[in-house]
Each structure stands twice: as structure tokens, then as C-alpha cells.
CSV table of C-alpha atoms in Angstrom, one decimal:
chain,number,residue,atom,x,y,z
A,1,MET,CA,35.4,-56.5,19.9
A,2,ALA,CA,32.4,-58.7,20.7
A,3,ASN,CA,29.0,-57.1,21.0
A,4,LEU,CA,28.9,-57.8,24.7
A,5,ALA,CA,32.2,-56.1,25.3
A,6,GLU,CA,31.1,-53.1,23.2
A,7,GLN,CA,27.9,-52.8,25.3
A,8,ILE,CA,30.0,-53.0,28.5
A,9,LEU,CA,32.4,-50.3,27.2
A,10,THR,CA,29.4,-48.0,26.4
A,11,GLU,CA,27.9,-48.6,29.8
A,12,LEU,CA,31.2,-48.0,31.6
A,13,THR,CA,31.9,-44.8,29.7
A,14,GLU,CA,28.4,-43.4,30.6
A,15,ALA,CA,28.8,-44.5,34.2
A,16,ILE,CA,32.2,-42.7,34.4
A,17,GLU,CA,30.8,-39.5,32.8
A,18,ASN,CA,27.9,-39.5,35.2
A,19,GLU,CA,30.1,-40.4,38.2
A,20,GLU,CA,28.0,-43.5,38.8
A,21,LEU,CA,30.7,-46.1,38.7
A,22,PHE,CA,31.7,-47.8,42.0
A,23,MET,CA,35.1,-46.6,43.1
A,24,PRO,CA,37.2,-48.8,45.4
A,25,THR,CA,38.3,-47.5,48.8
A,26,LEU,CA,41.8,-47.7,50.1
A,27,PRO,CA,42.4,-50.9,52.2
A,28,GLU,CA,42.0,-50.3,55.9
A,29,VAL,CA,45.5,-51.3,56.7
A,30,ALA,CA,46.9,-48.9,54.0
A,31,LEU,CA,44.7,-46.1,55.3
A,32,ARG,CA,45.9,-46.5,58.8
A,33,ILE,CA,49.5,-46.6,57.8
A,34,ARG,CA,49.2,-43.5,55.6
A,35,GLU,CA,47.3,-41.6,58.2
A,36,THR,CA,49.9,-42.5,60.8
A,37,ALA,CA,52.9,-41.6,58.6
A,38,GLU,CA,51.3,-38.2,57.7
A,39,ASP,CA,51.3,-37.2,61.4
A,40,PRO,CA,54.2,-34.7,61.7
A,41,ASP,CA,54.9,-36.0,65.2
A,42,VAL,CA,55.0,-39.7,64.4
A,43,ASP,CA,58.0,-41.7,65.4
A,44,VAL,CA,59.4,-45.1,64.3
A,45,PRO,CA,57.9,-47.2,67.1
A,46,THR,CA,54.4,-45.8,66.5
A,47,LEU,CA,54.4,-46.6,62.8
A,48,ALA,CA,56.0,-50.0,63.4
A,49,LYS,CA,53.2,-50.8,65.7
A,50,VAL,CA,50.6,-50.0,63.1
A,51,VAL,CA,52.4,-51.9,60.4
A,52,SER,CA,52.8,-54.9,62.7
A,53,ASN,CA,49.0,-55.3,62.8
A,54,ASP,CA,49.3,-56.9,59.4
A,55,ALA,CA,51.7,-59.9,59.7
A,56,ALA,CA,52.0,-60.5,55.9
A,57,ILE,CA,53.0,-56.9,55.1
A,58,SER,CA,55.4,-56.8,58.1
A,59,ALA,CA,57.1,-60.0,56.9
A,60,ARG,CA,57.5,-58.6,53.4
A,61,ILE,CA,58.9,-55.3,54.6
A,62,ILE,CA,61.5,-57.2,56.6
A,63,LYS,CA,62.3,-59.2,53.5
A,64,VAL,CA,62.8,-56.1,51.5
A,65,VAL,CA,65.0,-54.4,54.1
A,66,ASN,CA,67.3,-57.5,54.2
A,67,SER,CA,67.6,-57.7,50.4
A,68,PRO,CA,70.7,-56.7,48.5
A,69,LEU,CA,68.7,-53.7,47.2
A,70,MET,CA,68.8,-52.1,50.7
A,71,ARG,CA,72.4,-53.2,51.5
A,72,ALA,CA,71.7,-53.5,55.2
A,73,SER,CA,75.0,-53.9,57.2
A,74,ARG,CA,73.4,-56.6,59.4
A,75,GLU,CA,70.3,-58.8,59.3
A,76,ILE,CA,67.1,-57.1,60.5
A,77,ASP,CA,64.6,-59.4,62.2
A,78,ASN,CA,61.8,-57.2,63.4
A,79,ILE,CA,59.5,-54.5,62.1
A,80,ASN,CA,60.9,-51.8,64.4
A,81,MET,CA,64.4,-52.2,63.1
A,82,ALA,CA,63.0,-52.4,59.5
A,83,VAL,CA,61.1,-49.1,59.8
A,84,ASN,CA,64.1,-47.5,61.4
A,85,ARG,CA,66.2,-48.7,58.5
A,86,LEU,CA,63.8,-47.6,55.7
A,87,GLY,CA,62.5,-44.5,57.3
A,88,ILE,CA,58.9,-43.5,57.9
A,89,THR,CA,58.0,-42.3,54.4
A,90,TYR,CA,59.6,-45.2,52.6
A,91,THR,CA,57.9,-47.7,54.9
A,92,ALA,CA,54.5,-46.1,54.5
A,93,ASN,CA,54.8,-46.1,50.7
A,94,LEU,CA,56.0,-49.7,50.5
A,95,ALA,CA,53.3,-50.9,52.9
A,96,THR,CA,50.6,-49.0,51.0
A,97,GLY,CA,51.7,-50.6,47.8
A,98,LEU,CA,51.8,-54.1,49.2
A,99,ALA,CA,48.4,-53.7,50.8
A,100,MET,CA,46.9,-53.2,47.3
A,101,GLU,CA,47.3,-56.9,46.6
A,102,GLN,CA,44.4,-57.5,49.0
A,103,MET,CA,42.1,-55.8,46.5
A,104,PHE,CA,43.1,-58.0,43.6
A,105,GLN,CA,40.6,-60.8,44.3
A,106,ALA,CA,37.6,-62.0,42.4
A,107,THR,CA,34.8,-64.6,42.5
A,108,SER,CA,34.7,-65.7,38.9
A,109,ASP,CA,37.5,-67.6,37.2
A,110,VAL,CA,37.8,-65.2,34.2
A,111,VAL,CA,38.0,-62.1,36.4
A,112,ASP,CA,40.3,-63.8,38.9
A,113,LYS,CA,42.7,-64.7,36.1
A,114,ILE,CA,42.8,-61.1,34.8
A,115,LEU,CA,43.4,-59.7,38.3
A,116,ARG,CA,46.2,-62.1,39.0
A,117,SER,CA,47.8,-61.1,35.7
A,118,VAL,CA,47.4,-57.4,36.4
A,119,TRP,CA,49.0,-57.7,39.9
A,120,GLN,CA,51.8,-59.8,38.5
A,121,HIS,CA,52.5,-57.2,35.8
A,122,SER,CA,52.2,-54.4,38.3
A,123,THR,CA,54.9,-56.0,40.6
A,124,GLU,CA,57.2,-56.4,37.6
A,125,VAL,CA,56.7,-52.7,36.6
A,126,ALA,CA,57.2,-51.6,40.2
A,127,GLY,CA,60.4,-53.6,40.6
A,128,ILE,CA,61.9,-52.2,37.4
A,129,SER,CA,60.7,-48.7,38.3
A,130,HIS,CA,62.6,-48.9,41.6
A,131,VAL,CA,65.8,-49.9,39.9
A,132,LEU,CA,65.5,-47.3,37.1
A,133,CYS,CA,64.7,-44.6,39.7
A,134,ARG,CA,67.8,-45.4,41.7
A,135,HIS,CA,70.2,-45.6,38.8
A,136,PHE,CA,69.0,-42.9,36.4
A,137,THR,CA,67.2,-40.2,38.4
A,138,ARG,CA,67.4,-38.3,41.7
A,139,LEU,CA,63.7,-39.1,42.5
A,140,MET,CA,62.6,-41.4,45.3
A,141,PRO,CA,62.7,-45.1,44.6
A,142,ASP,CA,59.9,-45.8,47.1
A,143,GLN,CA,57.7,-43.4,45.2
A,144,ALA,CA,58.6,-45.0,41.9
A,145,THR,CA,57.8,-48.4,43.4
A,146,LEU,CA,54.4,-47.2,44.6
A,147,ALA,CA,53.7,-45.6,41.2
A,148,GLY,CA,54.4,-48.9,39.5
A,149,LEU,CA,52.2,-50.9,41.8
A,150,LEU,CA,49.3,-48.5,41.3
A,151,HIS,CA,49.6,-47.8,37.6
A,152,GLN,CA,46.8,-50.2,36.7
A,153,ILE,CA,44.6,-49.6,39.8
A,154,GLY,CA,41.8,-48.5,37.4
A,155,VAL,CA,41.2,-52.1,36.4
A,156,LEU,CA,39.5,-52.8,39.7
A,157,PRO,CA,36.2,-50.9,39.3
A,158,ILE,CA,35.9,-52.2,35.8
A,159,LEU,CA,36.1,-55.9,36.9
A,160,THR,CA,33.8,-55.2,39.9
A,161,TYR,CA,31.3,-53.8,37.4
A,162,VAL,CA,31.6,-56.7,35.1
A,163,GLU,CA,31.1,-59.2,38.0
A,164,GLU,CA,28.1,-57.4,39.4
A,165,ARG,CA,26.6,-57.2,35.9
A,166,GLY,CA,26.7,-61.0,35.7
A,167,SER,CA,27.7,-61.0,32.0
A,168,ILE,CA,31.4,-61.5,31.4
A,169,PRO,CA,32.8,-61.3,27.8
A,170,ASP,CA,35.7,-63.5,26.7
A,171,SER,CA,39.1,-62.6,28.2
A,172,ILE,CA,40.4,-61.0,25.0
A,173,SER,CA,37.4,-58.7,24.6
A,174,LEU,CA,37.4,-57.8,28.3
A,175,SER,CA,41.1,-57.0,28.1
A,176,ARG,CA,40.3,-54.5,25.3
A,177,VAL,CA,37.7,-52.9,27.5
A,178,ILE,CA,40.2,-52.6,30.3
A,179,GLU,CA,42.8,-51.1,28.1
A,180,GLU,CA,40.4,-48.4,26.9
A,181,ILE,CA,39.0,-47.4,30.2
A,182,HIS,CA,41.4,-48.1,33.1
A,183,PRO,CA,43.9,-45.2,32.7
A,184,ARG,CA,41.4,-42.4,33.4
A,185,LEU,CA,39.8,-44.4,36.2
A,186,GLY,CA,43.1,-45.0,37.8
A,187,THR,CA,44.0,-41.4,38.1
A,188,ARG,CA,40.5,-40.6,39.4
A,189,ILE,CA,40.9,-43.3,42.1
A,190,LEU,CA,44.3,-42.1,43.2
A,191,ARG,CA,43.1,-38.5,43.4
A,192,ALA,CA,40.1,-39.6,45.5
A,193,TRP,CA,42.6,-41.4,47.8
A,194,ASP,CA,44.5,-38.1,48.1
A,195,PHE,CA,47.7,-39.4,46.6
A,196,PRO,CA,50.2,-36.8,45.5
A,197,GLU,CA,49.6,-35.5,42.0
A,198,ASN,CA,52.9,-36.8,40.7
A,199,ILE,CA,51.7,-40.3,41.5
A,200,ALA,CA,48.0,-39.9,40.8
A,201,VAL,CA,48.7,-38.8,37.2
A,202,VAL,CA,50.7,-42.0,36.4
A,203,PRO,CA,47.8,-44.3,35.4
A,204,SER,CA,46.4,-41.8,32.8
A,205,GLN,CA,49.7,-40.8,31.3
A,206,TYR,CA,52.1,-43.9,31.3
A,207,THR,CA,50.9,-44.9,27.8
A,208,ASN,CA,50.9,-41.3,26.5
A,209,PHE,CA,54.1,-41.9,24.4
A,210,SER,CA,54.1,-38.4,22.9
A,211,ARG,CA,54.3,-36.9,26.4
A,212,ASP,CA,57.3,-34.6,27.0
A,213,SER,CA,57.4,-33.0,30.5
A,214,ASP,CA,60.0,-30.4,31.5
A,215,LYS,CA,62.0,-32.9,33.6
A,216,VAL,CA,62.0,-36.6,34.4
A,217,ASP,CA,59.2,-37.8,36.6
A,218,TYR,CA,57.4,-40.9,37.8
A,219,VAL,CA,55.3,-41.1,34.7
A,220,ASP,CA,58.6,-41.4,32.6
A,221,ILE,CA,59.9,-44.1,35.0
A,222,VAL,CA,56.7,-46.2,34.9
A,223,MET,CA,56.4,-45.7,31.1
A,224,VAL,CA,59.9,-47.1,30.5
A,225,ALA,CA,59.5,-49.8,33.0
A,226,ASN,CA,56.2,-50.9,31.5
A,227,LEU,CA,57.8,-51.0,28.0
A,228,GLN,CA,60.7,-53.0,29.3
A,229,THR,CA,58.4,-55.7,30.6
A,230,LEU,CA,56.9,-56.0,27.1
A,231,ALA,CA,60.3,-56.2,25.3
A,232,GLY,CA,60.5,-59.3,23.2
A,233,SER,CA,56.7,-59.9,23.3
A,234,GLY,CA,54.2,-59.5,20.5
A,235,HIS,CA,52.5,-56.5,22.2
A,236,PRO,CA,51.6,-53.6,19.9
A,237,TYR,CA,53.7,-51.3,22.0
A,238,THR,CA,56.8,-53.2,20.9
A,239,LYS,CA,56.1,-52.1,17.4
A,240,LEU,CA,56.5,-48.4,18.3
A,241,ASP,CA,59.7,-46.5,17.6
A,242,TRP,CA,61.0,-46.3,21.2
A,243,THR,CA,63.8,-43.9,20.2
A,244,GLN,CA,61.1,-41.3,19.7
A,245,ILE,CA,59.7,-41.7,23.2
A,246,LYS,CA,61.1,-38.8,25.3
A,247,ALA,CA,60.9,-40.8,28.6
A,248,PHE,CA,63.9,-42.9,27.5
A,249,GLU,CA,65.9,-39.7,26.7
A,250,LYS,CA,65.0,-38.1,30.0
A,251,LEU,CA,66.2,-41.2,31.9
A,252,GLY,CA,69.4,-41.2,29.8
A,253,ILE,CA,68.6,-44.7,28.4
A,254,ASN,CA,69.2,-45.7,24.8
A,255,PRO,CA,66.3,-48.2,24.0
A,256,GLU,CA,68.4,-49.7,21.2
A,257,ASP,CA,71.2,-50.6,23.6
A,258,GLU,CA,70.4,-54.2,24.5
A,259,GLU,CA,73.3,-54.3,27.0
A,260,GLY,CA,71.5,-51.8,29.2
A,261,GLU,CA,73.9,-48.8,28.9
A,262,SER,CA,77.1,-49.2,30.9
A,263,GLU,CA,75.9,-51.8,33.4
A,264,ASP,CA,73.7,-54.8,33.4
A,265,LEU,CA,70.8,-54.2,35.7
A,266,THR,CA,68.8,-57.3,34.9
A,267,ALA,CA,69.8,-59.2,38.0
A,268,GLU,CA,68.9,-56.2,40.2
A,269,MET,CA,65.5,-55.8,38.4
A,270,ASP,CA,64.7,-59.5,38.9
A,271,ALA,CA,65.5,-59.2,42.6
A,272,ALA,CA,63.4,-56.1,43.0
A,273,MET,CA,60.4,-57.8,41.2
A,274,SER,CA,60.7,-61.0,43.3
A,275,LEU,CA,60.6,-59.0,46.5
A,276,LEU,CA,57.2,-57.6,45.6
A,277,GLN,CA,55.6,-60.9,44.6
């Protein structure tokens, strides 16, 4: 790692330990949606009205609900019908995750390129997580999608720090800094945002390949989804013995079975990923 990257890594580590690092806040639209959905007396029209304040998110939710993944019996063309079809919790989780894209913006070319790459990867992991959750667990697909979208949220304060510092290392060195720091930052951010612990713990644990929980959870789903996005690449994680990773076993997936167990889910995964992009 270049000297500049090493210096930034040292500074970031000290800032984290001293709780001096800037932590991002939840986007306003996501905050409003979550607060509304958490009201025990909320109804579909009320949540739909809040979601409709963001035209882009509304359009994408309608796109999702009309997709083959949701298997709607008839086309849905407004946000009220979409919320009614998805339900309040599912809508809130999906809208929260989609709102995160607003945070992945930068002023420098190097940082912007990394942010775009991170968001692209997050949508891929989220789409695969959704499909894995539906087919191999009894957990909630909307929660799995949200966990996938947020698993690299810890990248944001790192890049904010680098931009404000004014000295940006080369992209390879910066990527190494991010890989070292972002997991623990991600969990810290999600806890600060009051996300459920089963989601908040995902950033810090999805690359803990020796992890073995009592039962399958969202960490397992995101871990497997992340590895599947890397299959066939030269990433160091592809050199690991995936048969020794308990997450595959808990999902009932044989990582050596290239046919994807008894059914080919590639098309469904591709569709799920495209909906989030």
C-alpha cells in the first residue's frame, strides 16, 4: 500500500477509535418513511402519501411490484396500489434501501468512480440476496434485500474523509483502505440509525467466513450473495474453499454445484438485480 494510503488508514483508525469520524445521516426521505412505517396505527394511504413525495422511489417501487418477482395478478399503476400489494413493512424496507443511492455521490472523479462501483455491487448483492432468501430460507426477502443494499454503507464516511482531506491515493490503494475499514464502520452506522441488529451486524460479519451461527440469518445470505457476485473473477475470495464456509451449508447450497442445485435461478437473480439499478 502506498505511503499516502497507509497514512490515511492510520488517521481513519484513530478517528474511529476516538469517535471523531463524520458519520452520515439517514436520507430525509428514508427517515420519514421509516418513522411513518413504525407508527402502529399507520395505514396504506398514509405511507403511500409519504413515499409519493419522492417520484423516483415511487416509480421504482411500482416497477418492482409489477415485476415477475412479485407475480402481481394485474398491472399496478399507482403507489397506493403498490404499497397495498407489498405491505407496509416491505414497502418501507425497499424504499429505505433505494433512498441510499442518493448518498453515493462525490465531487472528485476517483471517489465518484468508487462510489458508483460500490452501489452497483450493492444492488447486485441485494438482488441475489432477495432470491436466495425466497428459495432457501424462511426469512423475509425485503430484509435480505435491504441488508444487501446496506452491506457496504461503511464506505461512505471513508470517502467523505478522503475528499475533505484533499489528498486522494490511487484507486487500488484506496480500495485497500476501504476493505480494511468499512465493515466495522458500516455496523456502527446502521446501529446509529437504529436498524434491527440482525441487519446492523451484516457489514461487520459478511466477510467473516469462519462464522457459524445457530441458524441461517441475513449475514449468511449476504455472505453467499457477495461470493456469488465474485465467482469467476480473480478476487482473493474466489481462492477460498467455499465448501468450508458454513453459510452455504445453512442455506442448503452446494458451492461446487455449478447448476445451482435443482433449479437455475440465474434469470431470477438477474431480474432482481436489474430492478434495483
